[in-house]
Amino acid sequence: MKIPINVPNLDKKEIAAIIPILKEGSLTSSARYGGKNVREFEKLAASFVKSKYAVAVNSGTAALQAALYALDLGAGDEVLVPSFTFIATANAIVSTGAKPVFVDIFAENYTMDTKDLEKKITKKTKAIIPVHIYGNVSFIDRILEISKKHNLRVIEDSAQSLGSKLKGRHTGTFSDLGCYSMYPGKVMTSGEGGFIVTNNKKLREKLLMIRNHGMVQGYDSKIFGLNFRLPEISAAIAKIQIKKLPKFLEIRRKNATQLSQLISDFKVKIPKERKNERVNWYLYTISTSKRNKILSKLRSKGIEASPYYSRPVHKTPYYKNKIKLPITDWAASHVLSLPIHPKVSSKTIEFIAKSLREILNE
Ligand SMILES: Cc1ncc(COP(=O)(O)O)c(C=O)c1O
């Protein structure tokens, strides 16, 4: 038996929802506001995170690109971003012509180190992209203070943090633009997909154009854009998933709490919520110097523990940046995420904890 790190959670509701779309052949719409399912999903997404507007796109990467294009970032600009993230965050910056400048993280919760952030601001810096990694909320109050002081824009990479909150407010809604992913491994899915939220009407209008080649009424491109449209089938799936999301998040929290209790005496660093923070428990991540040994032993028992991310972005062959990021390097060799998604039962959580205990006692 394999226990995957994350899996899509679909049932007959999603299957039933896509059949009429296939029968009608209404697969997508290049109209300004998109197809029926896209428009309905956007209403649900905006209301879920309590933002004025949501614009659906066809991936989390596209969400980041659209957000960067909407802020007119490009050649000659620098964007501050953690290296300890999925590569998409940096790649989206490169796709605009701007340069990603890598910032270290705090060991506390693996999010952007605000002291290092401030040190890396130059005359060319235009924006900051904090990543709420694993669902952990970045030190967003401080990041916003720094952004105001230096007149920088902020885009939140909330791909992993849909449902996470700080002081009751959703990640993705603190800044100009919040970007989410609906990839199958995420807390909810549409197959491929993503969305951007904003309270700014002008940015919303711009995002609608960017997702559709910069057009407003068709063949009248006013700004640069691409095809970032979310297919109707994906939007129909997303509509059902976002309604199920509160339940999914509740089970993740229950599983995380149970696992934390069972491993509280282990010599590993256990994830904790800080005061006023409510994480979505997308990835339950421990850190330990015995990471590689634990990883292979858990895997031999069918527990698909995963090291997100054993190679930080700045160390990939494409970026091969010589910058020194000590905490990022430490995290890359110490972190290990354990399965706690809604399909993991309480018995399985016990099995994971027991297996971990055996390995640590060897
Ligand atoms: C932090 C982060 N940013 C961006 C993305 C990109 O999202 P997508 O895979 O939907 O393009 C992901 C997820 O894959 C992610 O984890």
Coordinates of C-alpha atoms and ligand atoms in Angstrom, one line a residue:
M1 CA 0.0 0.0 0.0
K2 CA 1.3 3.4 -1.0
I3 CA 0.4 6.6 1.0
P4 CA 1.0 9.4 -1.4
I5 CA 2.1 12.8 -0.1
N6 CA -1.0 14.6 -1.7
V7 CA -3.7 13.4 -4.0
P8 CA -6.7 14.9 -5.7
N9 CA -10.0 14.3 -3.9
L10 CA -12.7 13.8 -6.5
D11 CA -16.0 12.0 -6.5
K12 CA -19.2 11.6 -8.6
K13 CA -20.1 15.2 -8.1
E14 CA -17.1 16.4 -10.3
I15 CA -17.9 13.6 -12.8
A16 CA -21.5 14.7 -13.1
A17 CA -20.6 18.4 -13.4
I18 CA -18.4 17.9 -16.5
I19 CA -20.8 15.7 -18.5
P20 CA -23.2 18.5 -19.6
I21 CA -20.2 20.6 -20.7
L22 CA -19.0 17.8 -22.9
K23 CA -22.5 17.2 -24.3
E24 CA -23.0 20.9 -25.1
G25 CA -19.4 21.3 -26.4
S26 CA -19.1 24.6 -24.4
L27 CA -15.5 23.8 -23.6
T28 CA -14.1 27.4 -23.3
S29 CA -14.9 31.0 -24.0
S30 CA -12.7 33.8 -25.2
A31 CA -15.3 36.3 -24.3
R32 CA -14.0 39.1 -22.0
Y33 CA -15.4 37.7 -18.8
G34 CA -14.9 34.0 -19.8
G35 CA -17.4 31.1 -19.8
K36 CA -20.3 30.5 -17.4
N37 CA -18.4 28.1 -15.2
V38 CA -15.3 30.4 -15.1
R39 CA -17.5 33.4 -14.0
E40 CA -19.3 31.3 -11.4
F41 CA -16.0 29.9 -10.0
E42 CA -14.5 33.4 -9.8
K43 CA -17.5 34.5 -7.6
L44 CA -17.0 31.5 -5.3
A45 CA -13.2 32.0 -5.1
A46 CA -13.5 35.8 -4.4
S47 CA -16.0 35.1 -1.7
F48 CA -13.9 32.3 -0.2
V49 CA -10.9 34.4 0.4
K50 CA -13.0 37.6 1.0
S51 CA -11.5 39.6 -1.9
K52 CA -13.4 41.8 -4.3
Y53 CA -12.3 40.1 -7.5
A54 CA -10.9 36.7 -8.6
V55 CA -9.6 36.1 -12.1
A56 CA -9.3 32.4 -13.1
V57 CA -6.4 31.3 -15.3
N58 CA -5.0 27.9 -16.5
S59 CA -2.2 27.4 -13.9
G60 CA -0.6 28.9 -10.8
T61 CA 2.4 29.8 -13.0
A62 CA 0.0 31.7 -15.3
A63 CA -1.4 33.4 -12.2
L64 CA 2.0 34.7 -11.2
Q65 CA 2.9 35.7 -14.8
A66 CA -0.4 37.6 -15.2
A67 CA 0.2 39.3 -11.9
L68 CA 3.7 40.4 -12.9
Y69 CA 2.5 41.6 -16.3
A70 CA -0.3 43.5 -14.7
L71 CA 2.2 45.4 -12.6
D72 CA 4.3 46.2 -15.8
L73 CA 7.4 44.4 -14.6
G74 CA 10.0 43.7 -17.2
A75 CA 13.6 44.1 -18.4
G76 CA 15.8 46.1 -16.0
D77 CA 13.6 45.4 -13.0
E78 CA 14.6 43.2 -10.0
V79 CA 12.0 41.1 -8.1
L80 CA 12.9 39.8 -4.6
V81 CA 11.8 36.2 -4.1
P82 CA 12.8 33.3 -1.9
S83 CA 15.0 30.6 -3.5
F84 CA 13.3 28.1 -1.2
T85 CA 10.1 27.6 -3.3
F86 CA 8.9 25.7 -6.3
I87 CA 10.7 26.9 -9.4
A88 CA 7.5 28.4 -10.9
T89 CA 7.9 31.5 -8.7
A90 CA 11.3 32.4 -10.2
N91 CA 10.4 31.3 -13.8
A92 CA 7.4 33.6 -13.8
I93 CA 9.7 36.5 -13.1
V94 CA 12.1 35.5 -15.8
S95 CA 9.3 35.2 -18.3
T96 CA 8.7 39.0 -17.9
G97 CA 12.3 39.9 -18.6
A98 CA 12.9 40.9 -15.0
K99 CA 15.6 39.4 -12.8
P100 CA 14.8 37.3 -9.7
V101 CA 17.0 38.3 -6.7
F102 CA 17.0 35.5 -4.2
V103 CA 16.3 36.1 -0.5
D104 CA 17.0 33.7 2.4
I105 CA 14.3 32.3 4.6
F106 CA 13.7 32.2 8.4
A107 CA 14.3 28.7 9.9
E108 CA 11.2 29.3 12.0
N109 CA 8.7 28.7 9.2
Y110 CA 10.7 28.6 6.0
T111 CA 9.2 31.8 4.6
M112 CA 11.1 34.9 3.4
D113 CA 13.7 36.4 5.8
T114 CA 12.7 40.0 6.1
K115 CA 16.1 41.2 7.3
D116 CA 17.8 39.7 4.3
L117 CA 15.0 41.1 2.1
E118 CA 15.8 44.6 3.2
K119 CA 19.5 44.1 2.5
K120 CA 18.8 43.1 -1.1
I121 CA 16.8 46.1 -2.2
T122 CA 18.6 48.1 -4.9
K123 CA 17.6 51.0 -7.2
K124 CA 16.3 48.4 -9.6
T125 CA 14.0 46.6 -7.2
K126 CA 10.4 46.9 -8.2
A127 CA 8.5 44.1 -6.4
I128 CA 8.6 41.4 -3.8
I129 CA 7.0 38.0 -4.1
P130 CA 6.8 36.3 -0.7
V131 CA 5.8 32.6 -0.9
H132 CA 3.5 31.2 1.8
I133 CA 5.3 27.9 1.6
Y134 CA 3.7 24.7 2.9
G135 CA 0.7 27.0 3.8
N136 CA 2.8 28.8 6.4
V137 CA 2.1 32.5 6.4
S138 CA 5.1 34.8 5.5
F139 CA 5.9 37.7 7.9
I140 CA 3.6 39.8 5.7
D141 CA 3.2 42.7 8.1
R142 CA 6.9 43.4 8.0
I143 CA 7.1 42.8 4.3
L144 CA 4.3 45.3 3.6
E145 CA 6.1 47.9 5.9
I146 CA 9.3 47.4 3.8
S147 CA 7.4 47.6 0.6
K148 CA 5.8 50.9 1.6
K149 CA 9.1 52.4 2.7
H150 CA 10.8 51.5 -0.6
N151 CA 7.8 52.0 -2.8
L152 CA 7.7 48.3 -4.0
R153 CA 4.8 46.2 -5.2
V154 CA 3.9 43.0 -3.5
I155 CA 2.5 39.8 -5.1
E156 CA 1.8 37.0 -2.7
D157 CA 2.6 33.5 -4.1
S158 CA -0.3 31.7 -2.3
A159 CA -0.1 28.6 -4.5
Q160 CA 0.4 26.5 -1.5
S161 CA -1.6 28.5 1.0
L162 CA -5.2 28.6 -0.1
G163 CA -7.2 28.8 3.2
S164 CA -4.3 29.9 5.4
K165 CA -5.0 33.1 7.4
L166 CA -3.2 35.6 9.6
K167 CA -5.4 37.6 12.1
G168 CA -8.4 36.2 10.3
R169 CA -7.4 37.4 6.9
H170 CA -6.6 35.1 4.0
T171 CA -3.2 34.8 2.5
G172 CA -3.2 36.4 -1.0
T173 CA -5.4 39.3 0.2
F174 CA -2.7 41.3 2.0
S175 CA -1.1 42.8 -1.0
D176 CA -1.8 44.1 -4.6
L177 CA -2.3 40.6 -6.0
G178 CA -2.5 37.0 -4.6
C179 CA -1.8 34.0 -6.8
Y180 CA -3.1 30.5 -6.3
S181 CA -2.6 27.1 -8.0
M182 CA -5.2 24.4 -8.5
Y183 CA -2.7 21.7 -9.6
P184 CA -3.9 18.2 -8.5
G185 CA -1.6 18.0 -5.5
K186 CA -2.9 21.2 -4.0
V187 CA -5.6 21.6 -1.3
M188 CA -8.2 21.7 -4.1
T189 CA -7.8 21.1 -7.8
S190 CA -9.2 21.8 -11.2
G191 CA -6.8 19.5 -13.0
E192 CA -4.5 22.4 -14.0
G193 CA -5.6 25.8 -13.1
G194 CA -5.0 28.9 -10.9
F195 CA -6.5 32.3 -10.0
I196 CA -5.5 35.7 -8.9
V197 CA -7.3 37.8 -6.4
T198 CA -7.3 41.6 -6.0
N199 CA -9.4 44.4 -4.5
N200 CA -8.2 46.8 -7.2
K201 CA -10.7 47.2 -10.1
K202 CA -8.1 48.5 -12.5
L203 CA -5.9 45.5 -11.9
R204 CA -8.8 43.2 -12.3
E205 CA -9.6 44.7 -15.7
K206 CA -6.0 44.4 -16.7
L207 CA -5.9 40.8 -15.6
L208 CA -9.0 40.0 -17.7
M209 CA -7.2 41.4 -20.8
I210 CA -3.9 39.7 -20.0
R211 CA -5.5 36.2 -19.8
N212 CA -6.9 36.8 -23.3
H213 CA -4.1 38.2 -25.4
G214 CA -4.6 41.8 -24.2
M215 CA -8.0 41.9 -25.9
V216 CA -11.2 43.6 -24.7
Q217 CA -13.8 42.8 -27.3
G218 CA -11.7 40.6 -29.7
Y219 CA -8.9 41.4 -32.1
D220 CA -8.3 44.7 -30.4
S221 CA -5.3 43.9 -28.2
K222 CA -4.5 46.9 -26.0
I223 CA -1.8 45.4 -23.9
F224 CA 0.4 42.3 -23.9
G225 CA -1.3 39.1 -22.9
L226 CA -1.3 35.4 -23.6
N227 CA -3.8 32.6 -23.6
F228 CA -4.2 32.0 -19.8
R229 CA -7.9 31.0 -20.1
L230 CA -9.2 28.3 -17.7
P231 CA -11.2 25.6 -19.6
E232 CA -14.9 25.3 -18.6
I233 CA -14.4 21.6 -17.5
S234 CA -11.7 22.7 -15.1
A235 CA -13.8 25.6 -13.8
A236 CA -16.8 23.3 -13.3
I237 CA -14.5 21.0 -11.2
A238 CA -13.1 24.0 -9.3
K239 CA -16.6 25.1 -8.4
I240 CA -17.3 21.9 -6.6
Q241 CA -13.9 21.6 -5.1
I242 CA -14.0 25.1 -3.5
K243 CA -17.3 24.2 -1.9
K244 CA -15.7 21.1 -0.4
L245 CA -12.6 23.0 0.6
P246 CA -13.6 23.9 4.2
K247 CA -14.2 20.2 4.9
F248 CA -10.8 19.2 3.3
L249 CA -9.1 21.8 5.5
E250 CA -10.8 20.6 8.6
I251 CA -9.5 17.0 8.0
R252 CA -6.0 18.3 7.2
R253 CA -6.0 20.2 10.6
K254 CA -7.3 17.1 12.4
N255 CA -4.6 14.9 10.9
A256 CA -1.9 17.5 11.5
T257 CA -3.0 17.8 15.2
Q258 CA -3.0 14.1 15.7
L259 CA 0.5 13.7 14.1
S260 CA 1.9 16.5 16.1
Q261 CA 0.7 14.9 19.3
L262 CA 2.1 11.5 18.4
I263 CA 5.5 12.8 17.5
S264 CA 5.8 15.6 20.1
D265 CA 8.6 13.9 22.0
F266 CA 10.7 13.0 18.9
K267 CA 14.0 14.7 18.2
V268 CA 12.7 16.5 15.1
K269 CA 11.5 20.1 14.5
I270 CA 7.7 20.0 14.3
P271 CA 5.6 22.5 12.4
K272 CA 3.8 25.0 14.6
E273 CA 1.3 27.8 14.0
R274 CA 2.3 31.1 15.3
K275 CA 0.0 33.4 17.3
N276 CA -2.9 34.6 15.1
E277 CA -1.9 32.2 12.3
R278 CA -4.1 29.5 10.9
V279 CA -2.3 27.4 8.3
N280 CA -4.1 25.2 5.8
W281 CA -1.7 22.2 6.4
Y282 CA -1.0 21.8 2.7
L283 CA 2.4 20.2 3.6
Y284 CA 3.2 19.0 7.2
T285 CA 6.9 19.5 7.2
I286 CA 9.4 18.4 9.9
S287 CA 13.1 19.0 9.8
T288 CA 15.8 16.6 11.0
S289 CA 19.5 16.0 10.4
K290 CA 18.6 12.4 9.6
R291 CA 16.4 13.5 6.7
N292 CA 17.8 11.3 4.0
K293 CA 17.8 8.1 6.1
I294 CA 14.2 8.8 7.3
L295 CA 13.1 9.5 3.8
S296 CA 14.3 6.3 2.3
K297 CA 13.1 4.1 5.2
L298 CA 9.6 5.7 5.2
R299 CA 9.4 5.2 1.5
S300 CA 10.3 1.5 1.8
K301 CA 7.2 1.3 4.0
G302 CA 5.1 2.9 1.4
I303 CA 4.9 6.3 3.1
E304 CA 5.7 8.8 0.3
A305 CA 7.4 11.4 2.5
S306 CA 8.9 14.1 0.3
P307 CA 11.7 16.6 0.6
Y308 CA 10.2 19.9 -0.6
Y309 CA 12.6 21.3 -1.7
S310 CA 15.9 19.4 -1.7
R311 CA 17.3 21.7 -4.4
P312 CA 16.6 25.4 -3.9
V313 CA 15.9 27.4 -7.1
H314 CA 19.3 29.2 -7.0
K315 CA 21.1 25.8 -7.2
T316 CA 19.3 24.4 -10.2
P317 CA 21.4 24.2 -13.4
Y318 CA 19.4 26.9 -15.1
Y319 CA 19.8 29.5 -12.4
K320 CA 23.2 28.4 -10.9
N321 CA 23.5 31.5 -8.9
K322 CA 26.5 31.7 -6.5
I323 CA 24.6 33.8 -3.9
K324 CA 24.9 32.5 -0.3
L325 CA 21.6 31.6 1.4
P326 CA 22.6 29.6 4.5
I327 CA 19.2 28.9 5.9
T328 CA 17.8 28.0 2.5
D329 CA 20.7 25.4 2.2
W330 CA 20.1 24.1 5.7
A331 CA 16.4 23.7 5.0
A332 CA 17.0 22.0 1.7
S333 CA 19.0 19.2 3.4
H334 CA 16.8 18.9 6.5
V335 CA 13.1 19.2 5.6
L336 CA 10.7 16.3 5.1
S337 CA 6.9 16.6 4.4
L338 CA 4.6 13.8 5.6
P339 CA 1.2 12.8 4.2
I340 CA -1.8 14.3 6.1
H341 CA -4.2 15.0 3.2
P342 CA -7.9 14.2 3.7
K343 CA -7.6 10.7 2.4
V344 CA -5.2 9.7 5.1
S345 CA -7.0 8.0 8.0
S346 CA -6.3 8.3 11.7
K347 CA -5.0 4.7 11.6
T348 CA -2.5 5.7 8.9
I349 CA -1.4 8.7 10.9
E350 CA -0.6 6.3 13.7
F351 CA 1.3 4.1 11.3
I352 CA 3.4 7.1 10.1
A353 CA 4.2 8.1 13.7
K354 CA 5.1 4.5 14.7
S355 CA 7.3 4.1 11.6
L356 CA 9.1 7.4 12.4
R357 CA 9.6 6.4 16.0
E358 CA 11.2 3.0 14.9
I359 CA 13.6 4.8 12.5
L360 CA 14.6 7.4 15.0
N361 CA 15.3 4.7 17.7
E362 CA 17.5 2.6 15.4
Ligands
LIG1 C1 4.9 28.0 -4.5 C2 4.4 27.7 -5.8 N1 4.3 28.6 -6.8 C3 3.8 28.4 -8.0 C4 3.3 27.2 -8.3 C5 2.8 27.0 -9.7 O1 1.6 26.5 -9.8 P1 1.2 25.5 -11.1 O2 1.8 24.2 -10.9 O3 -0.3 25.4 -11.0 O4 1.6 26.2 -12.3 C6 3.3 26.1 -7.4 C7 2.8 24.8 -7.6 O5 3.0 24.0 -8.4 C8 3.9 26.4 -6.1 O6 3.9 25.4 -5.2

